[in-house]
């Protein structure tokens, strides 16, 4: 049994597509720029959760992204003491097939299931069924959980050093864009607490900061050092504008590096009401001065106000 190395994997290929046959790994085509006609971006992203886990534990990891079934069983047959699977909810059929195989071939292996697939799994099945397939259903931030499980120090900062690049382009320019964009996660969770949002349940209405403003800019500089042509970073956070101090400090730090000011920008996230508040307090120019070049904006439907949601009541998205 392999006890000095962990196997981290996504569900096996082929992964199910989303409604309208959209690809799960095409975050812009299926979601962020969906419906923008010829300007919709076709893109690909990686399973960053596993990369972040692998970078932040002392134990070496073998990492598989959407492996073919044969590649997956080849690794499982080596009998790892621990296998972690990070999955989307639509993956659960495949996840259970994989768990069944692991239980059969390597019954001593402890199986961990994380990400929003774990949340759906936990909500769907009773305790007995859960135990049949999975030993640890990991909800919330996973690095701390895994470090604790491995008996490692949990106080070290979380690193995301030069993760695999994602790529995107309008389909009329390139249907298969190469990886040219960096990717970082500055924080998980959102204090907004909207009752329809999976994040609310996953992180219990709290924000968990993964990168401070200094760490964030250091990580961008590291990308730049290794990839001279990299000009954009995709930065995951539920709502950057809910954290104005984080943005202000990022702006101060960003403006000290003229290479970043001239050559790099990042895509952030915001809900329309908090973008509005930020602009009212700091001015619209303060947004690009943080280095942010594009924002994915959360806008509720025009009927949301009737149900008690207030985003569009406080700000006019137009
Ligand atoms: S503001 Fe957005 S991210 Fe935050 S809880 Fe509401 S829907 Fe979720």
Short mmCIF file of C-alpha atoms and ligand atoms in Angstrom, two decimals:
data_model
loop_
_atom_site.label_atom_id
_atom_site.label_comp_id
_atom_site.label_asym_id
_atom_site.label_seq_id
_atom_site.Cartn_x
_atom_site.Cartn_y
_atom_site.Cartn_z
CA UNK A 1 0.00 0.00 0.00
CA UNK A 2 1.30 3.50 -0.89
CA UNK A 3 1.31 5.48 2.34
CA UNK A 4 3.77 8.24 1.44
CA UNK A 5 1.84 9.68 -1.53
CA UNK A 6 -1.78 10.68 -2.07
CA UNK A 7 -3.80 10.32 -5.27
CA UNK A 8 -5.93 13.37 -6.15
CA UNK A 9 -8.25 13.08 -9.11
CA UNK A 10 -11.25 14.54 -10.85
CA UNK A 11 -13.98 12.20 -12.06
CA UNK A 12 -13.04 10.17 -15.12
CA UNK A 13 -13.61 11.27 -18.68
CA UNK A 14 -16.07 11.51 -20.38
CA UNK A 15 -17.61 14.07 -18.06
CA UNK A 16 -21.27 14.89 -18.56
CA UNK A 17 -22.03 18.13 -20.35
CA UNK A 18 -24.38 20.80 -19.03
CA UNK A 19 -27.77 21.69 -20.57
CA UNK A 20 -27.41 22.91 -24.19
CA UNK A 21 -24.39 20.60 -24.43
CA UNK A 22 -22.12 23.17 -22.79
CA UNK A 23 -18.78 21.95 -21.55
CA UNK A 24 -18.11 21.95 -17.81
CA UNK A 25 -14.55 23.13 -18.28
CA UNK A 26 -15.63 26.04 -20.52
CA UNK A 27 -16.48 28.52 -17.76
CA UNK A 28 -16.88 31.48 -20.12
CA UNK A 29 -18.86 29.73 -22.87
CA UNK A 30 -21.30 28.06 -20.49
CA UNK A 31 -21.58 30.91 -18.02
CA UNK A 32 -19.52 34.10 -17.78
CA UNK A 33 -19.88 35.25 -21.40
CA UNK A 34 -22.80 32.99 -22.30
CA UNK A 35 -25.20 34.53 -24.83
CA UNK A 36 -22.78 37.23 -26.03
CA UNK A 37 -23.23 36.02 -29.60
CA UNK A 38 -20.00 36.10 -31.60
CA UNK A 39 -18.20 37.62 -28.60
CA UNK A 40 -18.86 34.63 -26.30
CA UNK A 41 -15.49 33.26 -25.31
CA UNK A 42 -14.67 29.58 -25.70
CA UNK A 43 -12.36 28.61 -22.87
CA UNK A 44 -10.89 25.82 -20.81
CA UNK A 45 -10.05 25.70 -17.12
CA UNK A 46 -8.37 23.12 -14.95
CA UNK A 47 -9.50 21.47 -11.74
CA UNK A 48 -7.69 23.99 -9.54
CA UNK A 49 -8.98 22.59 -6.26
CA UNK A 50 -6.75 19.54 -6.63
CA UNK A 51 -3.76 21.65 -7.70
CA UNK A 52 -4.18 23.87 -4.63
CA UNK A 53 -4.42 20.81 -2.37
CA UNK A 54 -1.33 19.24 -3.93
CA UNK A 55 0.69 22.44 -3.53
CA UNK A 56 -0.21 22.87 0.10
CA UNK A 57 0.50 19.54 1.74
CA UNK A 58 3.93 18.13 2.53
CA UNK A 59 3.00 14.69 1.23
CA UNK A 60 3.72 14.28 -2.51
CA UNK A 61 0.63 13.87 -4.68
CA UNK A 62 -0.21 12.19 -7.96
CA UNK A 63 -2.78 14.35 -9.72
CA UNK A 64 -5.15 13.21 -12.47
CA UNK A 65 -7.40 15.58 -14.40
CA UNK A 66 -10.32 13.92 -16.20
CA UNK A 67 -8.36 10.67 -16.63
CA UNK A 68 -9.49 7.94 -18.96
CA UNK A 69 -10.88 4.99 -17.01
CA UNK A 70 -7.78 2.89 -17.76
CA UNK A 71 -5.44 5.57 -16.40
CA UNK A 72 -7.55 5.85 -13.28
CA UNK A 73 -7.62 2.13 -12.48
CA UNK A 74 -3.91 1.86 -13.24
CA UNK A 75 -3.30 4.29 -10.36
CA UNK A 76 -5.93 2.78 -8.04
CA UNK A 77 -4.40 -0.67 -8.51
CA UNK A 78 -1.19 0.65 -6.93
CA UNK A 79 -3.21 0.81 -3.68
CA UNK A 80 -2.90 4.32 -2.31
CA UNK A 81 -3.76 4.73 1.36
CA UNK A 82 -5.73 7.85 0.47
CA UNK A 83 -7.56 8.97 -2.67
CA UNK A 84 -9.24 12.37 -2.97
CA UNK A 85 -11.86 13.12 -5.63
CA UNK A 86 -12.91 16.68 -6.44
CA UNK A 87 -16.18 16.77 -8.37
CA UNK A 88 -19.07 18.83 -9.66
CA UNK A 89 -22.61 17.69 -8.75
CA UNK A 90 -23.26 16.41 -12.29
CA UNK A 91 -20.34 14.01 -11.84
CA UNK A 92 -21.90 11.92 -9.09
CA UNK A 93 -22.74 8.86 -11.22
CA UNK A 94 -19.11 8.62 -12.30
CA UNK A 95 -17.85 9.35 -8.77
CA UNK A 96 -19.87 6.42 -7.40
CA UNK A 97 -18.59 4.13 -10.12
CA UNK A 98 -15.03 5.16 -9.21
CA UNK A 99 -15.64 4.66 -5.49
CA UNK A 100 -17.11 1.21 -6.13
CA UNK A 101 -13.98 0.25 -8.05
CA UNK A 102 -11.69 1.58 -5.30
CA UNK A 103 -13.62 -0.30 -2.58
CA UNK A 104 -13.34 -3.52 -4.59
CA UNK A 105 -9.69 -3.32 -5.62
CA UNK A 106 -8.21 -1.49 -2.67
CA UNK A 107 -10.56 -1.86 0.32
CA UNK A 108 -8.08 -0.32 2.78
CA UNK A 109 -7.98 2.96 0.84
CA UNK A 110 -9.65 5.93 2.50
CA UNK A 111 -11.76 7.89 0.00
CA UNK A 112 -12.27 11.66 0.28
CA UNK A 113 -14.86 13.52 -1.77
CA UNK A 114 -14.72 17.32 -2.01
CA UNK A 115 -16.05 20.41 -3.79
CA UNK A 116 -19.67 21.05 -4.74
CA UNK A 117 -20.07 17.41 -5.81
CA UNK A 118 -19.50 16.51 -2.15
CA UNK A 119 -22.15 18.99 -1.10
CA UNK A 120 -24.68 17.41 -3.48
CA UNK A 121 -23.64 13.91 -2.34
CA UNK A 122 -24.07 14.85 1.33
CA UNK A 123 -27.50 16.33 0.66
CA UNK A 124 -28.71 13.42 -1.45
CA UNK A 125 -27.78 10.27 0.46
CA UNK A 126 -28.35 8.80 3.93
CA UNK A 127 -25.43 8.03 6.26
CA UNK A 128 -25.25 4.35 5.36
CA UNK A 129 -25.07 5.02 1.63
CA UNK A 130 -22.48 7.74 2.15
CA UNK A 131 -20.24 5.37 4.13
CA UNK A 132 -20.61 2.71 1.46
CA UNK A 133 -18.88 4.96 -1.05
CA UNK A 134 -16.88 7.62 0.78
CA UNK A 135 -14.93 7.86 4.06
CA UNK A 136 -14.70 11.65 4.28
CA UNK A 137 -17.20 14.02 2.68
CA UNK A 138 -15.18 17.25 2.73
CA UNK A 139 -17.27 20.41 2.93
CA UNK A 140 -15.77 23.89 3.20
CA UNK A 141 -12.11 24.76 2.65
CA UNK A 142 -10.16 21.58 1.87
CA UNK A 143 -6.49 22.46 2.52
CA UNK A 144 -6.99 22.78 6.28
CA UNK A 145 -9.02 19.57 6.33
CA UNK A 146 -6.36 17.60 4.44
CA UNK A 147 -3.47 18.99 6.48
CA UNK A 148 -5.30 18.00 9.67
CA UNK A 149 -6.02 14.53 8.33
CA UNK A 150 -2.35 14.06 7.41
CA UNK A 151 -1.19 15.41 10.76
CA UNK A 152 0.52 18.41 9.17
CA UNK A 153 0.86 22.00 10.39
CA UNK A 154 -2.37 23.85 9.52
CA UNK A 155 -1.04 27.39 10.05
CA UNK A 156 1.11 27.68 6.93
CA UNK A 157 -0.21 30.14 4.34
CA UNK A 158 -1.94 28.68 1.28
CA UNK A 159 0.20 28.90 -1.86
CA UNK A 160 -0.98 28.80 -5.47
CA UNK A 161 2.30 29.00 -7.31
CA UNK A 162 2.11 29.09 -11.10
CA UNK A 163 -0.81 26.75 -11.55
CA UNK A 164 -1.63 25.41 -15.03
CA UNK A 165 -2.87 28.17 -17.28
CA UNK A 166 -6.38 28.37 -18.68
CA UNK A 167 -7.24 29.88 -22.05
CA UNK A 168 -10.08 31.64 -23.81
CA UNK A 169 -10.89 33.37 -27.11
CA UNK A 170 -13.90 34.21 -29.28
CA UNK A 171 -14.70 31.10 -31.33
CA UNK A 172 -14.22 32.95 -34.63
CA UNK A 173 -10.60 33.60 -33.66
CA UNK A 174 -9.73 30.27 -32.08
CA UNK A 175 -12.01 27.39 -31.07
CA UNK A 176 -9.20 25.67 -29.19
CA UNK A 177 -7.35 28.46 -27.39
CA UNK A 178 -4.04 27.56 -25.78
CA UNK A 179 -3.42 28.17 -22.11
CA UNK A 180 -2.40 31.80 -21.80
CA UNK A 181 -4.25 33.01 -18.70
CA UNK A 182 -3.19 32.69 -15.10
CA UNK A 183 -5.60 31.51 -12.41
CA UNK A 184 -5.75 32.35 -8.71
CA UNK A 185 -8.30 32.03 -5.91
CA UNK A 186 -8.20 35.00 -3.54
CA UNK A 187 -11.06 33.89 -1.32
CA UNK A 188 -13.84 31.36 -0.80
CA UNK A 189 -17.33 31.92 0.54
CA UNK A 190 -19.56 34.97 0.75
CA UNK A 191 -21.22 36.74 3.67
CA UNK A 192 -24.16 37.61 1.38
CA UNK A 193 -26.03 34.54 2.58
CA UNK A 194 -28.46 34.30 -0.37
CA UNK A 195 -30.63 31.27 0.30
CA UNK A 196 -30.42 29.95 -3.29
CA UNK A 197 -26.62 29.97 -3.37
CA UNK A 198 -24.58 26.81 -2.74
CA UNK A 199 -21.75 28.96 -1.36
CA UNK A 200 -23.93 29.98 1.57
CA UNK A 201 -24.21 26.37 2.73
CA UNK A 202 -20.65 25.41 1.80
CA UNK A 203 -18.86 28.19 3.71
CA UNK A 204 -21.56 29.10 6.24
CA UNK A 205 -21.86 32.74 5.12
CA UNK A 206 -18.18 33.42 5.81
CA UNK A 207 -15.34 34.52 3.57
CA UNK A 208 -12.13 32.53 3.88
CA UNK A 209 -9.21 34.56 2.54
CA UNK A 210 -6.72 32.46 0.61
CA UNK A 211 -4.50 35.31 -0.64
CA UNK A 212 -3.92 38.64 1.08
CA UNK A 213 -3.43 41.64 -1.27
CA UNK A 214 0.36 41.26 -0.93
CA UNK A 215 0.24 37.51 -1.55
CA UNK A 216 -2.06 38.04 -4.52
CA UNK A 217 0.27 40.51 -6.23
CA UNK A 218 3.30 38.33 -5.39
CA UNK A 219 1.58 35.40 -7.11
CA UNK A 220 0.79 37.53 -10.18
CA UNK A 221 4.44 38.63 -10.30
CA UNK A 222 5.50 35.00 -10.16
CA UNK A 223 3.34 34.15 -13.17
CA UNK A 224 4.85 37.12 -14.98
CA UNK A 225 8.38 36.04 -14.12
CA UNK A 226 7.83 32.58 -15.61
CA UNK A 227 5.58 33.56 -18.54
CA UNK A 228 6.66 36.86 -20.05
CA UNK A 229 3.67 37.01 -22.41
CA UNK A 230 1.03 36.27 -19.80
CA UNK A 231 -1.19 39.35 -19.67
CA UNK A 232 -4.30 38.30 -17.80
CA UNK A 233 -5.26 36.40 -14.66
CA UNK A 234 -8.62 34.88 -13.82
CA UNK A 235 -9.19 35.55 -10.13
CA UNK A 236 -11.86 33.58 -8.29
CA UNK A 237 -13.73 35.17 -5.38
CA UNK A 238 -17.50 35.28 -4.88
CA UNK A 239 -17.58 39.08 -4.68
CA UNK A 240 -14.38 41.15 -4.62
CA UNK A 241 -16.39 44.32 -4.01
CA UNK A 242 -17.68 43.14 -0.65
CA UNK A 243 -14.11 43.54 0.58
CA UNK A 244 -13.14 47.14 -0.23
CA UNK A 245 -10.11 47.12 2.07
CA UNK A 246 -8.75 44.11 0.20
CA UNK A 247 -9.25 45.96 -3.10
CA UNK A 248 -7.71 49.20 -1.82
CA UNK A 249 -4.62 47.42 -0.54
CA UNK A 250 -4.34 45.52 -3.82
CA UNK A 251 -4.49 48.84 -5.70
CA UNK A 252 -1.68 50.30 -3.55
CA UNK A 253 0.48 47.27 -4.12
CA UNK A 254 -0.39 46.89 -7.85
CA UNK A 255 0.49 50.51 -8.61
CA UNK A 256 4.01 49.99 -7.29
CA UNK A 257 4.79 47.57 -10.12
CA UNK A 258 4.80 49.43 -13.46
CA UNK A 259 5.19 46.18 -15.41
CA UNK A 260 1.82 45.01 -14.03
CA UNK A 261 0.18 48.41 -14.54
CA UNK A 262 1.23 48.48 -18.20
CA UNK A 263 0.95 44.85 -19.22
CA UNK A 264 -1.36 42.80 -16.99
CA UNK A 265 -4.95 42.86 -15.83
CA UNK A 266 -7.20 40.47 -13.96
CA UNK A 267 -10.82 39.38 -14.12
CA UNK A 268 -12.72 39.75 -10.86
CA UNK A 269 -16.22 39.11 -9.56
CA UNK A 270 -18.81 41.41 -8.06
CA UNK A 271 -22.48 41.76 -7.33
CA UNK A 272 -24.06 44.85 -8.80
CA UNK A 273 -24.96 46.47 -5.46
CA UNK A 274 -21.46 46.15 -3.99
CA UNK A 275 -19.81 47.36 -7.19
CA UNK A 276 -22.08 50.39 -6.93
CA UNK A 277 -21.16 51.03 -3.28
CA UNK A 278 -17.47 50.68 -4.06
CA UNK A 279 -17.67 53.15 -6.95
CA UNK A 280 -19.64 55.61 -4.82
CA UNK A 281 -17.03 55.51 -2.07
CA UNK A 282 -13.82 55.29 -4.07
CA UNK A 283 -14.75 56.43 -7.60
CA UNK A 284 -15.06 54.33 -10.77
CA UNK A 285 -11.37 54.83 -11.63
CA UNK A 286 -10.41 52.99 -8.46
CA UNK A 287 -11.65 49.75 -10.07
CA UNK A 288 -9.17 49.56 -12.99
CA UNK A 289 -6.48 50.98 -10.70
CA UNK A 290 -6.61 47.71 -8.74
CA UNK A 291 -5.51 45.99 -11.96
CA UNK A 292 -9.01 44.66 -12.59
CA UNK A 293 -9.72 44.70 -16.32
CA UNK A 294 -13.02 42.80 -16.43
CA UNK A 295 -15.73 41.96 -13.92
CA UNK A 296 -18.24 39.14 -13.93
CA UNK A 297 -21.29 40.89 -12.45
CA UNK A 298 -23.98 39.14 -10.43
CA UNK A 299 -27.38 40.69 -11.20
CA UNK A 300 -30.57 39.17 -9.88
CA UNK A 301 -33.67 38.94 -12.04
CA UNK A 302 -36.03 41.90 -12.17
CA UNK A 303 -38.52 39.90 -10.09
CA UNK A 304 -36.03 39.15 -7.30
CA UNK A 305 -37.07 42.21 -5.28
CA UNK A 306 -40.54 40.72 -4.85
CA UNK A 307 -38.90 37.80 -3.05
CA UNK A 308 -36.84 39.90 -0.67
CA UNK A 309 -33.55 40.08 -2.61
CA UNK A 310 -32.12 43.54 -2.83
CA UNK A 311 -29.27 43.66 -5.34
CA UNK A 312 -31.19 45.42 -8.10
CA UNK A 313 -33.10 47.60 -5.66
CA UNK A 314 -29.87 49.26 -4.58
CA UNK A 315 -28.15 49.64 -7.93
CA UNK A 316 -29.02 50.09 -11.56
CA UNK A 317 -27.06 47.57 -13.59
CA UNK A 318 -27.35 49.70 -16.72
S1 LIG B 1 -24.08 37.57 -3.17
FE1 LIG B 1 -23.68 36.05 -4.79
S2 LIG B 1 -22.06 34.72 -3.98
FE2 LIG B 1 -22.90 35.87 -2.24
S3 LIG B 1 -24.41 34.48 -1.36
FE3 LIG B 1 -25.51 35.85 -2.80
S4 LIG B 1 -25.51 34.76 -4.79
FE4 LIG B 1 -24.00 33.73 -3.45
#
